Coordinates of C-alpha atoms in Angstrom, one line a residue:
X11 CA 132.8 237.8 103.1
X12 CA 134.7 238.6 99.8
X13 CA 138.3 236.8 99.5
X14 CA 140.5 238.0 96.4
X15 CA 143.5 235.8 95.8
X16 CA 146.9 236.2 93.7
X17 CA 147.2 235.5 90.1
X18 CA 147.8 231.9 89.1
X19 CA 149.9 231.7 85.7
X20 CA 149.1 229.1 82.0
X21 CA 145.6 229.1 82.0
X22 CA 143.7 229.7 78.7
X23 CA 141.8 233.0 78.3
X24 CA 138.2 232.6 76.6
X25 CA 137.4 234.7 73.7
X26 CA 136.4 238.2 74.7
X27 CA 133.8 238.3 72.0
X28 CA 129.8 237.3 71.4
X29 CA 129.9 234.2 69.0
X30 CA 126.6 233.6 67.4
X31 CA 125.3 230.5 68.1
X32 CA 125.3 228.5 64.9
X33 CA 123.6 225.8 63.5
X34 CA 123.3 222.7 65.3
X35 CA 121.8 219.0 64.9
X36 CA 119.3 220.0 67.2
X37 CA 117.9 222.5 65.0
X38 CA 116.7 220.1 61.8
X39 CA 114.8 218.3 64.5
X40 CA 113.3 221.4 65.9
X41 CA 111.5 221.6 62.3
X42 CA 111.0 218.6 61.8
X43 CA 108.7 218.5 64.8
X44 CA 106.5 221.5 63.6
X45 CA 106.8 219.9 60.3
X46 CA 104.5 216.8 61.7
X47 CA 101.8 218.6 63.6
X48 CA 101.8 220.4 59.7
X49 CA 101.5 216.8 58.4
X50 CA 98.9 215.8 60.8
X51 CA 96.6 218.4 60.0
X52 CA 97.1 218.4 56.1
X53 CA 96.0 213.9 56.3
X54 CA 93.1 215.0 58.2
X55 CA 92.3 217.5 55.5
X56 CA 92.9 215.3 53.0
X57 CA 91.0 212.4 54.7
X58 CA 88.0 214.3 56.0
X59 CA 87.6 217.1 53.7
X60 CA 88.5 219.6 56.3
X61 CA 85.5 222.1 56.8
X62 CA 83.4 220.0 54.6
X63 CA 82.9 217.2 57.2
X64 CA 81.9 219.8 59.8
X65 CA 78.5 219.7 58.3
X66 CA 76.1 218.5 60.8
X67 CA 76.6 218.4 64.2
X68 CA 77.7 214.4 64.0
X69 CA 79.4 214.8 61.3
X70 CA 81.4 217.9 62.9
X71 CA 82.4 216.2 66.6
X72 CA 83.3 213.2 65.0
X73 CA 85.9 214.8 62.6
X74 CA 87.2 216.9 65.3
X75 CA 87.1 214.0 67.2
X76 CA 89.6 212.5 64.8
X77 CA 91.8 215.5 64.1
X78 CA 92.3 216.0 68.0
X79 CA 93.3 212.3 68.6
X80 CA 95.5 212.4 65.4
X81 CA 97.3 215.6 67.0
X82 CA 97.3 214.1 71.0
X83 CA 99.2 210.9 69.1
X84 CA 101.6 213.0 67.4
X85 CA 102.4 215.5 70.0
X86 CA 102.8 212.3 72.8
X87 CA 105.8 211.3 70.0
X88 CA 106.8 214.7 70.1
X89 CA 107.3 214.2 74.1
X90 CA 108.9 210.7 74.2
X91 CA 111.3 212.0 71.6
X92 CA 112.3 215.1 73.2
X93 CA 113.1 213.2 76.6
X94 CA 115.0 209.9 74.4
X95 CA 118.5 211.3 75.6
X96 CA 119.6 211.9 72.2
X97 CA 123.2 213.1 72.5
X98 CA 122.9 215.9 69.9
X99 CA 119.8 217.3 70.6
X100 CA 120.5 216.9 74.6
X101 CA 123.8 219.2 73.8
X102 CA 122.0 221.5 71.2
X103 CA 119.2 222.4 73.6
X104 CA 120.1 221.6 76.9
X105 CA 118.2 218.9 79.2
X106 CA 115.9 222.0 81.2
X107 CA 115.2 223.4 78.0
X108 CA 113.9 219.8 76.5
X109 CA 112.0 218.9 80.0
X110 CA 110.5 222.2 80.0
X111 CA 109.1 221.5 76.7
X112 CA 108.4 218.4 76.9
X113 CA 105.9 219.5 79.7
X114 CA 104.2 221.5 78.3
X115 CA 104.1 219.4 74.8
X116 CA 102.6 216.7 77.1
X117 CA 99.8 219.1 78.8
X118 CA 98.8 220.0 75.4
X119 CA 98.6 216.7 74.3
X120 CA 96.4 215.8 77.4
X121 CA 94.2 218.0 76.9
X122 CA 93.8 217.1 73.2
X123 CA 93.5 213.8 74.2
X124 CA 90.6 214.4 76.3
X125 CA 88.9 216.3 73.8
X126 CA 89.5 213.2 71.6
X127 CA 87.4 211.3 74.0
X128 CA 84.6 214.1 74.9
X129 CA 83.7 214.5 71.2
X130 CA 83.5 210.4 70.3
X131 CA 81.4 210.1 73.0
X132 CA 78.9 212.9 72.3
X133 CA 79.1 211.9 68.7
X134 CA 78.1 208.4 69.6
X135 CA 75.5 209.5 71.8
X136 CA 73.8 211.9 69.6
X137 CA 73.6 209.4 66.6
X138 CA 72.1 206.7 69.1
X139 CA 70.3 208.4 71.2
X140 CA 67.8 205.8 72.8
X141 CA 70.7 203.4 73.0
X142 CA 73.1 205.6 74.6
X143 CA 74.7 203.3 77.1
X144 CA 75.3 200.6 74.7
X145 CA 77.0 202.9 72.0
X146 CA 79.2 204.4 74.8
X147 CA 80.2 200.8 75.4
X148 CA 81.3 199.6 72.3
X149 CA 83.3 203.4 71.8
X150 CA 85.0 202.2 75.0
X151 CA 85.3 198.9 75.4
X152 CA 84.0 196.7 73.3
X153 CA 84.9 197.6 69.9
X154 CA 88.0 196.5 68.1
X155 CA 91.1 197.6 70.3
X156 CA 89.0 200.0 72.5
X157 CA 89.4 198.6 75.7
X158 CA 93.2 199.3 75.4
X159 CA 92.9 202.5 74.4
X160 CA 90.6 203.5 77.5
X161 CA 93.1 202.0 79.7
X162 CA 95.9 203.9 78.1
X163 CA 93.9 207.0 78.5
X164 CA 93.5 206.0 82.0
X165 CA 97.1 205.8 82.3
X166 CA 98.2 208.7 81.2
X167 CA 95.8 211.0 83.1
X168 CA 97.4 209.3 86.3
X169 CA 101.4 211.0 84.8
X170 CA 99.3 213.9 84.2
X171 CA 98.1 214.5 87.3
X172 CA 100.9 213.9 89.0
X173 CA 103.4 215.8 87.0
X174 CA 101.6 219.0 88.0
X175 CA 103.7 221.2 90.5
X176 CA 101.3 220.8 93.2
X177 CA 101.3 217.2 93.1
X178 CA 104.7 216.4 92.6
X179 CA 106.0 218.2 95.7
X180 CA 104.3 215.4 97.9
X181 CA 105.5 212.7 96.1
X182 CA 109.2 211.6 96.0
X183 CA 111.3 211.5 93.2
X184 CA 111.6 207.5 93.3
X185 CA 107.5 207.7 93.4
X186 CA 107.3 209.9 90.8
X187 CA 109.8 208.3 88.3
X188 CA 108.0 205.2 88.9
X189 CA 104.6 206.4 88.0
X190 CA 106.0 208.4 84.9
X191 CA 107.0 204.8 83.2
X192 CA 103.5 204.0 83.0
X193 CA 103.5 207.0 80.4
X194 CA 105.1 204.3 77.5
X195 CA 102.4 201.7 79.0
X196 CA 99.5 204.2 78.2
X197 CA 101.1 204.9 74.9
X198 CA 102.0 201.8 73.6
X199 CA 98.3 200.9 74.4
X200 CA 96.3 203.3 72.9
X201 CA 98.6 202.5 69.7
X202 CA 97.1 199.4 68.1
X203 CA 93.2 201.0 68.1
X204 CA 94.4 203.6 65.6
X205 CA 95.7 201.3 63.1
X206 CA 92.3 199.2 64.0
X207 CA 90.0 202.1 64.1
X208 CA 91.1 205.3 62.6
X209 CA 90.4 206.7 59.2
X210 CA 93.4 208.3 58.9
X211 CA 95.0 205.3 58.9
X212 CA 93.9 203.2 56.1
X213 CA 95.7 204.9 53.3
X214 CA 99.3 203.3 52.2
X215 CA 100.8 206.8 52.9
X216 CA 99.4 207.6 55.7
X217 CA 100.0 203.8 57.4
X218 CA 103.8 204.3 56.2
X219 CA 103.9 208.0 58.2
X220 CA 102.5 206.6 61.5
X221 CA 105.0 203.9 61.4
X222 CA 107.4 205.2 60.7
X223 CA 106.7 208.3 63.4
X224 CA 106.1 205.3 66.0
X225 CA 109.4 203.6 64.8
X226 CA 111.7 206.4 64.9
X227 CA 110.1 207.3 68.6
X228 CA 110.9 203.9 69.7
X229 CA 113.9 202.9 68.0
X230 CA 115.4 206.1 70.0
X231 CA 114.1 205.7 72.8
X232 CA 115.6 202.2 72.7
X233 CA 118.9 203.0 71.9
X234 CA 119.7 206.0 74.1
X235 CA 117.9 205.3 77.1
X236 CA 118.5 201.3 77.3
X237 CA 121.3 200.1 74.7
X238 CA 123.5 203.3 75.1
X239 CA 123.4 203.7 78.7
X240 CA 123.6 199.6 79.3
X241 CA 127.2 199.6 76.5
X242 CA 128.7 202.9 78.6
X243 CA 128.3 201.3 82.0
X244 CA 129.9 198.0 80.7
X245 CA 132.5 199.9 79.0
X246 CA 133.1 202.2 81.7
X247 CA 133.1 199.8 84.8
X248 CA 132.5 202.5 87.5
X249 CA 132.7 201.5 91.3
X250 CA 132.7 203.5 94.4
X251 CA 136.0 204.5 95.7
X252 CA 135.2 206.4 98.7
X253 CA 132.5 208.0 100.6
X254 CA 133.1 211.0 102.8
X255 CA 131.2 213.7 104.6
X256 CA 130.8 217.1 103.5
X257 CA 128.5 218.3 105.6
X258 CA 125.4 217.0 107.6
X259 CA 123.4 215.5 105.4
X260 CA 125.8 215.6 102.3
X261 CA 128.2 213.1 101.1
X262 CA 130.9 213.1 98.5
X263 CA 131.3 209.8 96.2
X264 CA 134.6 209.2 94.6
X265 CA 133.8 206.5 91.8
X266 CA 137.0 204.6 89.5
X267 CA 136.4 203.4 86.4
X268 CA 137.5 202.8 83.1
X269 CA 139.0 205.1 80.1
X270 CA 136.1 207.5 81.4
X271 CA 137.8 210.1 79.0
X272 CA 135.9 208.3 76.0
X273 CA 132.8 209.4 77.1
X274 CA 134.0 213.6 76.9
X275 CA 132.4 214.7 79.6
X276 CA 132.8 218.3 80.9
X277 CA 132.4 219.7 84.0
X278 CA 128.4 221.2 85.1
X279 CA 127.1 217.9 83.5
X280 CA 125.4 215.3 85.4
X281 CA 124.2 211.8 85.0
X282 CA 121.4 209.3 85.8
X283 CA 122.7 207.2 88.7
X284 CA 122.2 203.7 89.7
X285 CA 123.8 202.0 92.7
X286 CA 123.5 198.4 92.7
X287 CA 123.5 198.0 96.8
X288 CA 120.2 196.4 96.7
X289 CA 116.6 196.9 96.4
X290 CA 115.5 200.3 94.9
X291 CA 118.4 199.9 92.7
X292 CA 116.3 200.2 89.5
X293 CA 115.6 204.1 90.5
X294 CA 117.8 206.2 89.0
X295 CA 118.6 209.6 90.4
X296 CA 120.7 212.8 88.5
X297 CA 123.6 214.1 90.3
X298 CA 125.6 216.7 89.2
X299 CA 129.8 216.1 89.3
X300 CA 131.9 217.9 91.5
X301 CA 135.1 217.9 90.5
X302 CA 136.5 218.0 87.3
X303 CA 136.2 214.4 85.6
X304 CA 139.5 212.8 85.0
X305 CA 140.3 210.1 83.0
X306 CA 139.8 207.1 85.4
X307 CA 137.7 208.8 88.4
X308 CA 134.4 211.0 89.0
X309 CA 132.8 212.6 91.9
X310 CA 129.4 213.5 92.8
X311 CA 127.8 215.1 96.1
X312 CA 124.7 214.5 97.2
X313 CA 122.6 215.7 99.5
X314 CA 119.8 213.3 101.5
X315 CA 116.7 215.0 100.0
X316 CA 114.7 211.7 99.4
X317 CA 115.1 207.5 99.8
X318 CA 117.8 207.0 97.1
X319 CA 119.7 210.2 97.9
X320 CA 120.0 209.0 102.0
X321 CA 121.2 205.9 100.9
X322 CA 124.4 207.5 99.5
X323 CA 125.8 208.0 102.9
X324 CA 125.8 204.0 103.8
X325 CA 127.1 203.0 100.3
X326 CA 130.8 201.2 100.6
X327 CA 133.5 201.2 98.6
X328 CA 133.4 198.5 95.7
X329 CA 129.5 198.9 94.9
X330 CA 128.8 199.1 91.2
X331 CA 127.4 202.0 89.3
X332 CA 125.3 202.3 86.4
X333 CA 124.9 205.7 84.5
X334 CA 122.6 207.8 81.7
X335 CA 124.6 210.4 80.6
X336 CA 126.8 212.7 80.6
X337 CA 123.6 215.6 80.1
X338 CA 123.2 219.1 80.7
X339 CA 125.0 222.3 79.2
X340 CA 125.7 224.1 82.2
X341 CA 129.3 224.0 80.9
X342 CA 132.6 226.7 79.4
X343 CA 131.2 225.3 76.4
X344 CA 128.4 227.8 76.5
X345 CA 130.9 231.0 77.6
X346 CA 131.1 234.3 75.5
X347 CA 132.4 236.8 77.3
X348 CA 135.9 237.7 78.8
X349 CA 134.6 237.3 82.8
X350 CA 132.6 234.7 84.3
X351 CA 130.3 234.9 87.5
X352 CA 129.4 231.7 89.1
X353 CA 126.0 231.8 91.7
X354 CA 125.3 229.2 93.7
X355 CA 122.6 228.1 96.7
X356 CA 122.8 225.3 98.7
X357 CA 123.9 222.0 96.8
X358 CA 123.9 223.9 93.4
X359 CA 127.5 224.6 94.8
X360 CA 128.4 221.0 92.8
X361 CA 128.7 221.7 89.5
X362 CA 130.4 225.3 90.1
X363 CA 133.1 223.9 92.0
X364 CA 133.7 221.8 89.0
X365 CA 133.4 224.4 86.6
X366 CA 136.4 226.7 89.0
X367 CA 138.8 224.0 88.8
X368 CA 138.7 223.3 85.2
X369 CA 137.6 226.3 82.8
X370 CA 139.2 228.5 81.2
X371 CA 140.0 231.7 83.0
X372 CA 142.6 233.8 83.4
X373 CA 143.5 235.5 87.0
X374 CA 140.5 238.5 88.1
X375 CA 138.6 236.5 84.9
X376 CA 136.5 234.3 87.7
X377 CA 134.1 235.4 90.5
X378 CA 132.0 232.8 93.1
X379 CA 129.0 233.9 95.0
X380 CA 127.8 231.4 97.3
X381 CA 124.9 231.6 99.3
X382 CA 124.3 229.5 101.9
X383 CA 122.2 228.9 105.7
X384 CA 125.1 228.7 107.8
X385 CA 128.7 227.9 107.9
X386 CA 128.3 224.1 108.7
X387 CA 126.3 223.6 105.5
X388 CA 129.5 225.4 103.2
X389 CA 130.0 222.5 101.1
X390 CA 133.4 222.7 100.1
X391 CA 134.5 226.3 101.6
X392 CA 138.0 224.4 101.9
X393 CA 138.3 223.4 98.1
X394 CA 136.7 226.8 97.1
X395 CA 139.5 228.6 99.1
X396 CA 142.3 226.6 97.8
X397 CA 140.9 226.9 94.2
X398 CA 140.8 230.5 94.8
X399 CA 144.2 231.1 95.8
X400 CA 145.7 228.7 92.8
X401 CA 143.7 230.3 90.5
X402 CA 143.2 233.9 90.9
X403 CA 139.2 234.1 91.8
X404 CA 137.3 236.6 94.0
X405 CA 135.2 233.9 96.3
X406 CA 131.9 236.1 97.9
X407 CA 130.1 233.9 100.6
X408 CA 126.7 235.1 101.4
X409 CA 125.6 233.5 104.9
X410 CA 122.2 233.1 106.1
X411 CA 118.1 232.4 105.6
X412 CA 117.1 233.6 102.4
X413 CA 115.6 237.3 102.6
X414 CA 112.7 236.9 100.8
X415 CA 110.7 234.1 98.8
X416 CA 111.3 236.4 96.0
X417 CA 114.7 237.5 97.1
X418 CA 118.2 235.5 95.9
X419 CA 120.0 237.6 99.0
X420 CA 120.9 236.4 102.4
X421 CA 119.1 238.1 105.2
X422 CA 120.7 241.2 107.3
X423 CA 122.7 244.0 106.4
X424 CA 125.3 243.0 104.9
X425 CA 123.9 243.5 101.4
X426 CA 120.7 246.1 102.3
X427 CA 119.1 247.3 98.6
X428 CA 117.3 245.9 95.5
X429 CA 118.4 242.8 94.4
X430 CA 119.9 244.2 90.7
X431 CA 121.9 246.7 92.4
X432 CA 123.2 244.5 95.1
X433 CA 124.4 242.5 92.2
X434 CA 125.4 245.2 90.3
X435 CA 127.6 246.4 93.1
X436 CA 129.5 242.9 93.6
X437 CA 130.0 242.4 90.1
X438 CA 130.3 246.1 88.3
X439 CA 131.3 245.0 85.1
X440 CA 128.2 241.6 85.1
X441 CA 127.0 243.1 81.4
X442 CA 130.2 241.5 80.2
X443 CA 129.8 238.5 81.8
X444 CA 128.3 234.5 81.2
X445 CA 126.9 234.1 84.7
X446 CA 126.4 230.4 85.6
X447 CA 123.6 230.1 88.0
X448 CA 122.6 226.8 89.9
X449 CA 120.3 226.4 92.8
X450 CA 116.2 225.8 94.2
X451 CA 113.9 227.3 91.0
X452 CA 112.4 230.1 92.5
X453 CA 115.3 231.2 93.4
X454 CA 117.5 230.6 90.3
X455 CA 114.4 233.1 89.1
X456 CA 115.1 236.0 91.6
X457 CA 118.8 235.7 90.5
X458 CA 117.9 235.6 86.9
X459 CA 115.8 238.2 87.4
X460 CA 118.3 240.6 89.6
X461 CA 120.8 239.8 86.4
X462 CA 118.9 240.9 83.8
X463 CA 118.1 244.4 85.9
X464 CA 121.9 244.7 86.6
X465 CA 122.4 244.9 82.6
X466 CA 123.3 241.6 81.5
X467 CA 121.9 239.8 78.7
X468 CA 119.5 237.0 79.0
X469 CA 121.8 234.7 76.8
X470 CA 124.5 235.2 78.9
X471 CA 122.7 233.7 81.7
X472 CA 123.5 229.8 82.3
X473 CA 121.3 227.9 84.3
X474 CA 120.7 224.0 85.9
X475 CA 117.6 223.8 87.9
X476 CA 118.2 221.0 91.0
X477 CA 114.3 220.2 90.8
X478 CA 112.1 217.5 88.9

């Protein structure tokens, strides 16, 4: 169904123009971060002799043993870094972008990692060969700091494992948060057997670079996931309002709080909440706003999807709210172009009815496609409408079970074709136009996908992932 409305009059029209993205403090850190693996490499050299200590086979794994833990240590920085919240880089790069990295950053450092280990322990069974056992216990366990270390190994091949894909779709989110701590646990403990042990370490330089990589991870991780988050929920004093059903299964918090302007949060952007209604309260969750933030109230909707998302519903006005945040970039910060297309599946309907009420569009400027399984689960077809006729934008909802696994249309015939030229046909003019895209991954990568064959460019293509 496709519902064009009158124009509404005094809104702000967006440049019509491509700007250039320019630089940004995100960038200096960007560099900085190839800069260290650099540095990593050039101690070892310095240190080992670089292909001079590969000279005999014990010689060889045990300098390759070094150079591979020296690069799992900084790369696991690299990771705690990228995920600290910092405000600049979270707006520079956006938070998908930075957990996407950080993923793959941390596989690489696994695997480094376990290199690290292999090569140590081949080393010191080559060199003690009819003592094997015992030499494998002192590299493990006895020697100075070891034991640590092989516990914080052990650690962090448990958030390995269950951060791949396959794993984490059986676990929950609460689960899988909770296991992911034990990440800092494993690092923290296979710190002090470095500064103990390694070879690298002993020169003044090199002591002051590892501190001071270690310091800089920890002092931001300290002061944007704990003291920043802790100051703005204090500040901010946010308690729910009002609880009201959307749909079955979805809910719609109101929360008041206090001068909430300060904090300049846009609309698309989500936070980390925490309800304190009882136990479990520790487990922070990200939802997205759905409605425009004002200065004194917020709103989120959430659908039950897992324990702390169910407990929504029963939460009563009054209850206090802690928050991480705001994050994200699926905001009118990131438009370019004179039209806007906003596609939505499902719940990723919550931060495009934000972005409708607030951004700057003129009438025609805005168009909604919203696809969803049946009319009962339109969360906010009411709002949507009324936005719609206030503001001049061409609403197209899209009914139905998903076509195909690799399909962003509804089934039937409504929209019979490829999925480009489907696209192409509801939005003719989608070259010249930021597309804000929100839903499940797979398909946020058919829609993606179907964009880029209609004719728009990849930059213009905005997406939030709803997925951990």
């Amino acid at each position: 169904m496709t519902l064009s409305t009158a124009p509404p009059r005094g809104h702000r029209k967006p440049p019509a123009t491509r700007r250039r993205r320019g630089f940004t403090l995100g960038d200096p850190l960007g560099a900085l971060a190839i800069l260290s693996v650099v540095a990593v490499v050039a101690l070892w050299v310095m240190n080992q002799g670089g292909p001079l200590s590969l000279t005999t086979p014990d010689r060889a794994m045990g300098s390759l043993g070094l150079l591979t833990g020296l690069l799992a240590s900084d790369l696991m920085i690299l990771q705690v870094v990228l995920l600290a919240r910092i405000p600049w880089v979270e707006r520079s790069w956006g938070h998908d972008l930075l957990t996407r990295r950080h993923r793959w950053i941390g596989f690489a450092s696994f695997w480094l990692m376990i290199a690290h280990v292999v090569l140590f322990a081949v080393e010191r069974a080559v060199r003690e060969p009819d003592a094997m056992l015992d030499a494998l216990i002192r590299v493990f366990i006895t020697d100075s700091w070891m034991l640590f270390a092989t516990v914080g190994t052990i650690l962090l091949i448990m958030v390995v494992v269950t951060s791949i894909r396959a794993a984490r779709r059986k676990l929950r989110y609460e689960s899988w948060h909770l296991l992911h701590l034990y990440s800092y646990a494993g690092i923290a403990a296979t710190f002090p057997h470095t500064f103990a042990d390694g070879a690298d370490f002993h020169e003044t330089w090199t002591r002051i670079y590892w501190w001071c990589l270690y310091g800089f991870a920890f002092a931001v991780t300290l002061l944007y996931r704990i003291a920043l988050p802790a100051w703005r929920s204090l500040r901010h004093r946010l308690r729910v309002d009002s609880v009201i059903t959307e749909a079955p299964g979805t809910v719609s918090i109101t929360l008041k709080g206090h001068r909430l302007d300060k904090m300049k949060t846009a609309s698309g952007q989500f936070f980390i909440w925490r309800f304190l209604d009882g136990p479990g309260w520790s487990r922070g969750n990200p939802y997205t706003l759905s409605a425009a933030p004002t200065a004194d109230q917020l709103r989120i909707t959430i659908k039950a999807a897992g324990d702390g998302s169910a407990r929504a519903a029963r939460l009563t006005p009054g209850t206090r709210a802690l928050i991480e945040g705001p994050y994200g970039t699926l905001t009118a910060r990131q438009r370019t172009q004179p039209r806007m297309i906003l596609i939505a599946a499902g719940i990723g309907i919550t931060p495009m009815r934000a972005l409708l009420e607030d951004a700057g569009y003129a009438p025609g400027e805005a168009t909604l496609i919203y696809r969803y399984t049946e009319d009962q689960h339109a969360v906010f077809a009411d709002e949507l409408r009324a936005i719609a006729a206030d503001r001049g934008v061409e609403l197209i909802f899209l009914p139905g079970p998903r076509r195909a696994d690799t399909s962003w249309q509804a089934a039937g015939p409504a929209h019979l074709g490829d999925d480009a030229q489907v696209l192409k046909n509801l939005v003719p003019d989608i070259a010249h136009c930021d597309i804000y895209v929100c839903g499940p991954p797979a398909w946020i990568t058919a829609v993606r996908k179907a964009a880029r064959g209609a004719g728009a460019h990849r930059d213009n293509v905005h997406t939030e992932e709803f997925a951990w």
